[in-house]
CSV table of C-alpha atoms and ligand atoms in Angstrom, one decimal:
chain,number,residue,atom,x,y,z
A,16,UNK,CA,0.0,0.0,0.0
A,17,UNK,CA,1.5,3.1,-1.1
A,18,UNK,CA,0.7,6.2,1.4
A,19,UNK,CA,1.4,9.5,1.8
A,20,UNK,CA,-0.5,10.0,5.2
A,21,UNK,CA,1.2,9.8,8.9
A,22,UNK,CA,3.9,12.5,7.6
A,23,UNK,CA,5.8,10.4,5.3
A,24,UNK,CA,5.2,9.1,2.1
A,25,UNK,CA,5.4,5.3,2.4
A,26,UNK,CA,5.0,1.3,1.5
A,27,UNK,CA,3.5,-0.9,4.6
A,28,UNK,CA,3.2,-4.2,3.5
A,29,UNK,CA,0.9,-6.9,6.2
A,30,UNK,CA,2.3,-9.4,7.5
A,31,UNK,CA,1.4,-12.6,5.4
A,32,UNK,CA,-1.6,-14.6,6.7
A,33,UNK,CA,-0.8,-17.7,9.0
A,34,UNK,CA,2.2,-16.0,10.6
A,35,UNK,CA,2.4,-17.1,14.4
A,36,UNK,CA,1.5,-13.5,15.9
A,37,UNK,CA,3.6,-14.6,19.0
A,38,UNK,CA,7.0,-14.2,17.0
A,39,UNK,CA,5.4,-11.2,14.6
A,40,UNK,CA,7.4,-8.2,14.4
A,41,UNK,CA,7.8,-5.6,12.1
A,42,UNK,CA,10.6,-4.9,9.9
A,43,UNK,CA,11.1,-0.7,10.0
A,44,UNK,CA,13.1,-0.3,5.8
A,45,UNK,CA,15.3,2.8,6.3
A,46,UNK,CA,16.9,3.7,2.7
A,47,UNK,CA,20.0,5.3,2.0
A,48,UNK,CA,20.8,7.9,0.1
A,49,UNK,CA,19.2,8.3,-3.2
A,50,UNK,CA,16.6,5.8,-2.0
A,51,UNK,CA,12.9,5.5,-1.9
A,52,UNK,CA,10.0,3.5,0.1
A,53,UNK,CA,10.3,0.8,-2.8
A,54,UNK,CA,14.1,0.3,-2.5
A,55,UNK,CA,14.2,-1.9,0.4
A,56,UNK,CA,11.6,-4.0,0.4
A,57,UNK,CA,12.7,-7.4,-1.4
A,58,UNK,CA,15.0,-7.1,1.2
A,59,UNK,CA,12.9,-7.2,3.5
A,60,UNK,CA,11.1,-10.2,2.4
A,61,UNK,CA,14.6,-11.7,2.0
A,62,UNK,CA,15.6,-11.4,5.6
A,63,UNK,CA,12.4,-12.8,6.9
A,64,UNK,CA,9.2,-13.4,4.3
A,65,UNK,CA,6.4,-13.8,7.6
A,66,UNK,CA,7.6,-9.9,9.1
A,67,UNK,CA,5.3,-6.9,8.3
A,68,UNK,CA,7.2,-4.2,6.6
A,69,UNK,CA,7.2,-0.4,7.2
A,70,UNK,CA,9.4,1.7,5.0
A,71,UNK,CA,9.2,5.5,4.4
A,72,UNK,CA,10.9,7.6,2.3
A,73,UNK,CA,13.2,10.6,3.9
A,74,UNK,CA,11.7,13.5,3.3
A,75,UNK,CA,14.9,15.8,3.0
A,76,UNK,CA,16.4,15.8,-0.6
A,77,UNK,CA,19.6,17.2,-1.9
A,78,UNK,CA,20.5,17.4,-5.0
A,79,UNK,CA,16.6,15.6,-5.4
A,80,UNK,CA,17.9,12.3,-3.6
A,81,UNK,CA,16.0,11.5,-0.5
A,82,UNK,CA,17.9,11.8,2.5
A,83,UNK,CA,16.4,11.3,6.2
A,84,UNK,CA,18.3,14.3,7.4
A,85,UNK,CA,20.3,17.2,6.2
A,86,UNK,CA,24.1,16.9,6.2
A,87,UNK,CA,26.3,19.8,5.6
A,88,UNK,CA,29.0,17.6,3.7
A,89,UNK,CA,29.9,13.9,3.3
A,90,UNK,CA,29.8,13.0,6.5
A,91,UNK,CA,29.4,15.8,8.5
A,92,UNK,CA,25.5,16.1,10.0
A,93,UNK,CA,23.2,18.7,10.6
A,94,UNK,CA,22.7,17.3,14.1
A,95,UNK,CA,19.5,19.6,14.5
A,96,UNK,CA,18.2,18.7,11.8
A,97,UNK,CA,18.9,15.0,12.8
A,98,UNK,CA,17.3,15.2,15.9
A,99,UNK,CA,14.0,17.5,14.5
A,100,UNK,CA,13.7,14.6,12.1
A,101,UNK,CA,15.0,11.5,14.6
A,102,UNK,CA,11.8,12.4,16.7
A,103,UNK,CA,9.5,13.2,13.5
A,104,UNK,CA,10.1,9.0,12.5
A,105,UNK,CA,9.6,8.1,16.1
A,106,UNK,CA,6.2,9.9,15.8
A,107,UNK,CA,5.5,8.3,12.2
A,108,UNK,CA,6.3,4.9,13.8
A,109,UNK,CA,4.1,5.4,16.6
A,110,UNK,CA,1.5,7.0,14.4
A,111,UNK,CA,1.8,4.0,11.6
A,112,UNK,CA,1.4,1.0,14.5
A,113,UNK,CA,-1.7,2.5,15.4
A,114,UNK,CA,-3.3,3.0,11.7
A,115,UNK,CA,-2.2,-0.6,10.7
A,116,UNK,CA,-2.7,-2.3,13.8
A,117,UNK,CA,1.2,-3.5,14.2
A,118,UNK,CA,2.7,-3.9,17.3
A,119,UNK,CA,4.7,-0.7,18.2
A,120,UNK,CA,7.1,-2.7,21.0
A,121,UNK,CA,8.1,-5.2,18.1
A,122,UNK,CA,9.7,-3.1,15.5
A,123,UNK,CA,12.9,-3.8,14.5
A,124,UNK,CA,15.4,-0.8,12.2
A,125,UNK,CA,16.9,-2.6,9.2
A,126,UNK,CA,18.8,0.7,8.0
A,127,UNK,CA,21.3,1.2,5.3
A,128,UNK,CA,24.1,4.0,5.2
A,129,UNK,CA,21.5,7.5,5.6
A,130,UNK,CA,19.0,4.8,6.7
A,131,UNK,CA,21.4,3.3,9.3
A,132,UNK,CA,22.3,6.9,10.9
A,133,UNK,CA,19.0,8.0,11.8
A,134,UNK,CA,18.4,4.1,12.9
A,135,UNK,CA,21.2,5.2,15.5
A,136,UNK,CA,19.8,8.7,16.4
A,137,UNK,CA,16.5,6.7,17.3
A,138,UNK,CA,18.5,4.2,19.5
A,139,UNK,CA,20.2,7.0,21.0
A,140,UNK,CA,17.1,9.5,21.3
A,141,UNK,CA,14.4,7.4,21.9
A,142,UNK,CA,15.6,4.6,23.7
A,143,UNK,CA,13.1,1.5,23.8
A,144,UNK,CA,11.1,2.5,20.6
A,145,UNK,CA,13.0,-0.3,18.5
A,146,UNK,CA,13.2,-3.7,20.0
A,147,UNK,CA,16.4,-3.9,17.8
A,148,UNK,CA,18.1,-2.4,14.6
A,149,UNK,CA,20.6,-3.7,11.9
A,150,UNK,CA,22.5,-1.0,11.2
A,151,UNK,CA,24.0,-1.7,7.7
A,152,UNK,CA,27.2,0.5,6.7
A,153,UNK,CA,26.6,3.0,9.5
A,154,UNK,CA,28.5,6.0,11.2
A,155,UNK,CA,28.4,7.1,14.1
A,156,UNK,CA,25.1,10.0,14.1
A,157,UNK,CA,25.9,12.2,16.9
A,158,UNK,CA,27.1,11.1,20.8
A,159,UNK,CA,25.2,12.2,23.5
A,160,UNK,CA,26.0,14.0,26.5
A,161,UNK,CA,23.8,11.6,28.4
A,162,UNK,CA,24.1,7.4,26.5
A,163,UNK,CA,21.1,5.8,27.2
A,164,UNK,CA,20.5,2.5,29.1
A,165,UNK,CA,19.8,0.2,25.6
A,166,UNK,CA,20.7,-2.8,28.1
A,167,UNK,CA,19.6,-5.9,26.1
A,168,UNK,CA,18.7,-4.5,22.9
A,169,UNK,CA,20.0,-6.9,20.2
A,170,UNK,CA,21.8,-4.4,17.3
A,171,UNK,CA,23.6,-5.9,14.1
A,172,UNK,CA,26.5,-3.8,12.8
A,173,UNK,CA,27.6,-4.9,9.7
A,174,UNK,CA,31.0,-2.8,8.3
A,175,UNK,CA,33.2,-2.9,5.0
A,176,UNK,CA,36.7,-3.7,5.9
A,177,UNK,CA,37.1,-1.4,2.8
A,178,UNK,CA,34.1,1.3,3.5
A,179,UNK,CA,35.4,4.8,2.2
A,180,UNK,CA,32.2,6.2,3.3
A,181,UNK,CA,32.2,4.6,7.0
A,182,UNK,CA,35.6,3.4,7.1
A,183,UNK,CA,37.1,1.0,10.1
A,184,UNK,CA,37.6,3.6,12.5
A,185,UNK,CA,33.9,5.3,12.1
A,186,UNK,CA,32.7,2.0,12.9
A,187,UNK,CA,34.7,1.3,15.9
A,188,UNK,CA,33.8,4.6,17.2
A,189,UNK,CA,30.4,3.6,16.5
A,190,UNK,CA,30.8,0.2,18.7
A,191,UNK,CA,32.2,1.8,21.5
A,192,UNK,CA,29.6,3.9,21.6
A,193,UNK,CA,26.6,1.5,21.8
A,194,UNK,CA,28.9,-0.9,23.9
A,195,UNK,CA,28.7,1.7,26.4
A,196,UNK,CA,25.0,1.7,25.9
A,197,UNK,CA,25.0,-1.8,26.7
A,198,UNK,CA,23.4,-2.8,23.3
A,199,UNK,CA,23.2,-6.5,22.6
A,200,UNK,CA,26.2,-5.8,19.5
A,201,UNK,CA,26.6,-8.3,16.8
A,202,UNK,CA,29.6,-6.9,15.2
A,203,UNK,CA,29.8,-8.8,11.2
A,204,UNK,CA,32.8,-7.3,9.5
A,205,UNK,CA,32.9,-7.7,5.2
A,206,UNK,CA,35.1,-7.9,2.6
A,207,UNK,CA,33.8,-5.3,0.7
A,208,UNK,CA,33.0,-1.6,0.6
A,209,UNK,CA,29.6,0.7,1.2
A,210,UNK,CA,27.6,-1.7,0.0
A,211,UNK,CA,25.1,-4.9,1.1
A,212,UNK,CA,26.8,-8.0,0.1
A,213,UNK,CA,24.5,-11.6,-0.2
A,214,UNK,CA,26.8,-12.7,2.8
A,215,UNK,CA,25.9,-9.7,4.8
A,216,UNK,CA,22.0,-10.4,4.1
A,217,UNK,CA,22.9,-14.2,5.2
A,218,UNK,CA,24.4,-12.6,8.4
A,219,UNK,CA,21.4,-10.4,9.4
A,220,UNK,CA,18.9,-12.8,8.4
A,221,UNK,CA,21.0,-14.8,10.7
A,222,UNK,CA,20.9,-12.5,13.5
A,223,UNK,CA,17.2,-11.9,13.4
A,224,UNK,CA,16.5,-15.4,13.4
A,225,UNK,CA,18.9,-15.7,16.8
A,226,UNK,CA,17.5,-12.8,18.2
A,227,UNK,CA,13.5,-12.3,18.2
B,27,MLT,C1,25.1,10.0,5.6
B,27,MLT,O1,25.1,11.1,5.1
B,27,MLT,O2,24.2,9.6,6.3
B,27,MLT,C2,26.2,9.2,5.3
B,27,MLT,O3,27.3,9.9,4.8
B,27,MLT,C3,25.9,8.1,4.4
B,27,MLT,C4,25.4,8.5,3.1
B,27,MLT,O4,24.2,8.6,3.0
B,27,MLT,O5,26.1,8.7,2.2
């Protein structure tokens, strides 16, 4: 279903029938750059075909790609805007779980690169919201002057050994960080560069599996 309502335009796509409700979650598609509601959503029937998928588009563009938050150069973030728009997709979420009827404590953040920061900004600035997040190719979106107790909250990191976009240090900054939120990390280094690999799909698909 393709919507404009709740803020964002977006896809939501049911859970199929027959799923056992007990282990039904729903898998929050966060594009990256350039991206769209559509882009991620054979992924997320890849990673798990019974989960209910919710995936807006970002609503700032520049240069006309989507973005979900302004950023003032590669890698440097308009963290005002990042927050302003962190809490507007906490809001959406909430909003969206009570249109379609999901369950709002069993959505999980499968993000990639743009997708994946603002996946981090809601761990960090709305702690308990997700009941996980892959973060796929992230950096780190801001630190906080207070980190938040995430104790228990299974996230997925999964890094290119050769990422010039979020390269080996980023990520390790990154780690440290949720470490010291106590996160449940899963920590799957790759081969490659800034982009999702089939053996990083295995790997999350893994995770989930393990995890909820
Ligand atoms: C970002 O701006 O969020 C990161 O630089 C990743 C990207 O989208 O290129």
């Amino acid at each position: 279903m393709e919507k404009s309502s709740l803020g964002f335009l977006h896809r939501y796509l049911p859970a199929p029938a027959g799923q056992d409700a007990s282990r039904a979650y729903t898998l929050l598609l966060l594009h990256g750059t350039g991206g769209d509601e559509h882009d991620l959503l054979d992924l997320g029937r890849m990673l798990d075909p019974g989960a209910a998928l919710l995936s807006p588009r970002g609503k700032v563009l520049e240069h006309g790609m989507p973005r979900f938050f302004r950023r003032l150069a590669e890698g440097v973030f308009d963290i005002d805007d990042l927050k302003q728009r962190t809490y507007e997709l906490a809001d959406f979420i909430t909003a969206a779980s009570k249109t379609y009827g999901f369950d709002a404590h069993r959505v999980i953040a499968v993000g990639f690169s743009n997708g994946a920061n603002i996946a981090g900004s809601l761990l960090l600035l709305r702690p308990g919201l997700l009941a996980g997040a892959a973060l796929l190719h992230p950096m780190v979106p801001f630190v906080p002057q207070v980190i938040p107790d995430l104790a228990g909250t299974p996230v997925f990191v999964g890094a290119g050994r050769h990422d010039s976009i979020a390269p080996p240090p980023e990520t390790e900054r990154l780690v440290a960080l949720l470490e010291s939120a106590h996160v449940q990390l899963t920590l799957q280094w790759l081969p490659g560069g800034h982009s999702l690999s089939h053996e990083e799909v295995r790997a999350v698909r893994e995770w989930l599996r393990q995890s909820f």
